[in-house]
C-alpha positions as a printed NumPy array, in Angstrom:
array([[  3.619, -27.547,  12.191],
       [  0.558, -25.115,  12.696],
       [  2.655, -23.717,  15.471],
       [  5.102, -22.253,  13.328],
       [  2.412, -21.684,  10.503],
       [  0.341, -19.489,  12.939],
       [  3.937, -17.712,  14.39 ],
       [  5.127, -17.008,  10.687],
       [  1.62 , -15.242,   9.707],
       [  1.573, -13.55 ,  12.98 ],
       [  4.777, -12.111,  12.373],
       [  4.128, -11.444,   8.586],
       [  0.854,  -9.239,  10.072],
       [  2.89 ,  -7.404,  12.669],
       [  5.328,  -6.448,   9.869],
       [  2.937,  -5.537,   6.752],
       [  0.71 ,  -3.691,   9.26 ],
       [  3.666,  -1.453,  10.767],
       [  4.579,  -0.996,   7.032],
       [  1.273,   0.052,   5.976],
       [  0.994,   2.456,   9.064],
       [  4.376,   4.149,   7.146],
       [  1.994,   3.977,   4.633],
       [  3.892,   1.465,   2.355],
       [  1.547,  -1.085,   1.608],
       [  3.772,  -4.035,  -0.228],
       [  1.149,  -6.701,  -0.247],
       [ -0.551,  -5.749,  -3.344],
       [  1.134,  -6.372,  -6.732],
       [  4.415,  -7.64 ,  -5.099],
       [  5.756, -11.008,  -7.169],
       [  8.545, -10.902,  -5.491],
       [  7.007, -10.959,  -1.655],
       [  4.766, -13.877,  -3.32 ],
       [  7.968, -15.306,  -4.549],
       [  9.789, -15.006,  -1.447],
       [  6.385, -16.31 ,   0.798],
       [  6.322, -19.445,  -1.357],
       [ 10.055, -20.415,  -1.169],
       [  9.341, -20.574,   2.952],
       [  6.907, -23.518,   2.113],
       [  8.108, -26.967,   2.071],
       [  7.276, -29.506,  -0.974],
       [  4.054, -30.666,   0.499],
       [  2.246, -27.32 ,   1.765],
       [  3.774, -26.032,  -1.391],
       [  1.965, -28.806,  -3.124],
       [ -1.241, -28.405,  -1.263],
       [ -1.291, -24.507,  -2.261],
       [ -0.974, -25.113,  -6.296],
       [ -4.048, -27.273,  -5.707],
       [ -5.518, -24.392,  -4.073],
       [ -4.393, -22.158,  -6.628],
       [ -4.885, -24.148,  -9.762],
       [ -7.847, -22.289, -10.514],
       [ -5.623, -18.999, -12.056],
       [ -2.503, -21.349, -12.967],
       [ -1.169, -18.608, -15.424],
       [ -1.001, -15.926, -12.276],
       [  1.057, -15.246,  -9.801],
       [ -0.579, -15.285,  -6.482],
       [ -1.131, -12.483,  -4.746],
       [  0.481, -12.375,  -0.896],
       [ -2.79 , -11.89 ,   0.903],
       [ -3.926, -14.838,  -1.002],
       [ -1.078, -16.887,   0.294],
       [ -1.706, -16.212,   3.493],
       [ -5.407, -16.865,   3.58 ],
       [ -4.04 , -20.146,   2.449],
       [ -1.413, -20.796,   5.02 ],
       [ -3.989, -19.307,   7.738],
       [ -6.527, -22.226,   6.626],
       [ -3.814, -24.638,   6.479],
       [ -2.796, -23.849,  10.092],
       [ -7.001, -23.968,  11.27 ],
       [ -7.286, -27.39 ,   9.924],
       [ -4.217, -28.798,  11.057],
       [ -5.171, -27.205,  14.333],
       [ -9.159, -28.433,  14.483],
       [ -7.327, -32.337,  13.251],
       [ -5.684, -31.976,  16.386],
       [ -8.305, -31.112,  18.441],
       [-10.225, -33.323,  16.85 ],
       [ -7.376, -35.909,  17.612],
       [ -7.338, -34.816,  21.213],
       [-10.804, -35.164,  21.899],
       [-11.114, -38.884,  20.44 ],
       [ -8.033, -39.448,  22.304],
       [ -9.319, -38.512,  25.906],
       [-12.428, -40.783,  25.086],
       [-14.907, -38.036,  24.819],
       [-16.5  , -38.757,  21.476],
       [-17.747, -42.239,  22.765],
       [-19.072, -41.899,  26.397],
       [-15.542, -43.052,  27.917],
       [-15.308, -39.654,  29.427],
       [-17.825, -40.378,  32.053],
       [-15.645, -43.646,  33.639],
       [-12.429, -41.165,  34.04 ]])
């Protein structure tokens, strides 16, 4: 899952920057990029961002703040796994040493 989080933002940040070197900058005051952004999510990131969001409930969010969600979404999925990987190979309790 953070693999296609981090390829979807990385292609989202390829495309808004080459649109803002045309200077056409759509991420501010766009409901409908929001809109569009938030359909991509399934029902539990979706979930996981109206928590984030609940603060301004009455709002719609704003696409850069969507994507400073989804980026640390895709960090903590990715430092879980590392965490994961690390525990795994035994290096967290001394079991690295006997390998």
């Amino acid at each position: 899952m953070a693999k296609q989080i981090r390829n979807f933002i990385t292609i989202y940040s390829e495309n808004t920057e080459a649109l803002k070197g045309l200077n056409t900058d759509i991420t501010t005051n766009n409901s409908l990029l929001s809109a569009m952004l938030l359909r991509k999510m399934d029902s539990t990131l979706l979930k996981r961002f109206e928590h984030f969001h609940s603060s301004q409930t009455n709002t719609m969010p704003q696409p850069d703040e969507i994507i400073r969600f989804l980026t640390q979404e895709c960090n903590e999925v990715e430092q879980a796994s590392l965490y994961s990987t690390v525990t795994d190979l035994g290096f967290l309790n001394n079991k690295a040493y006997y390998l």
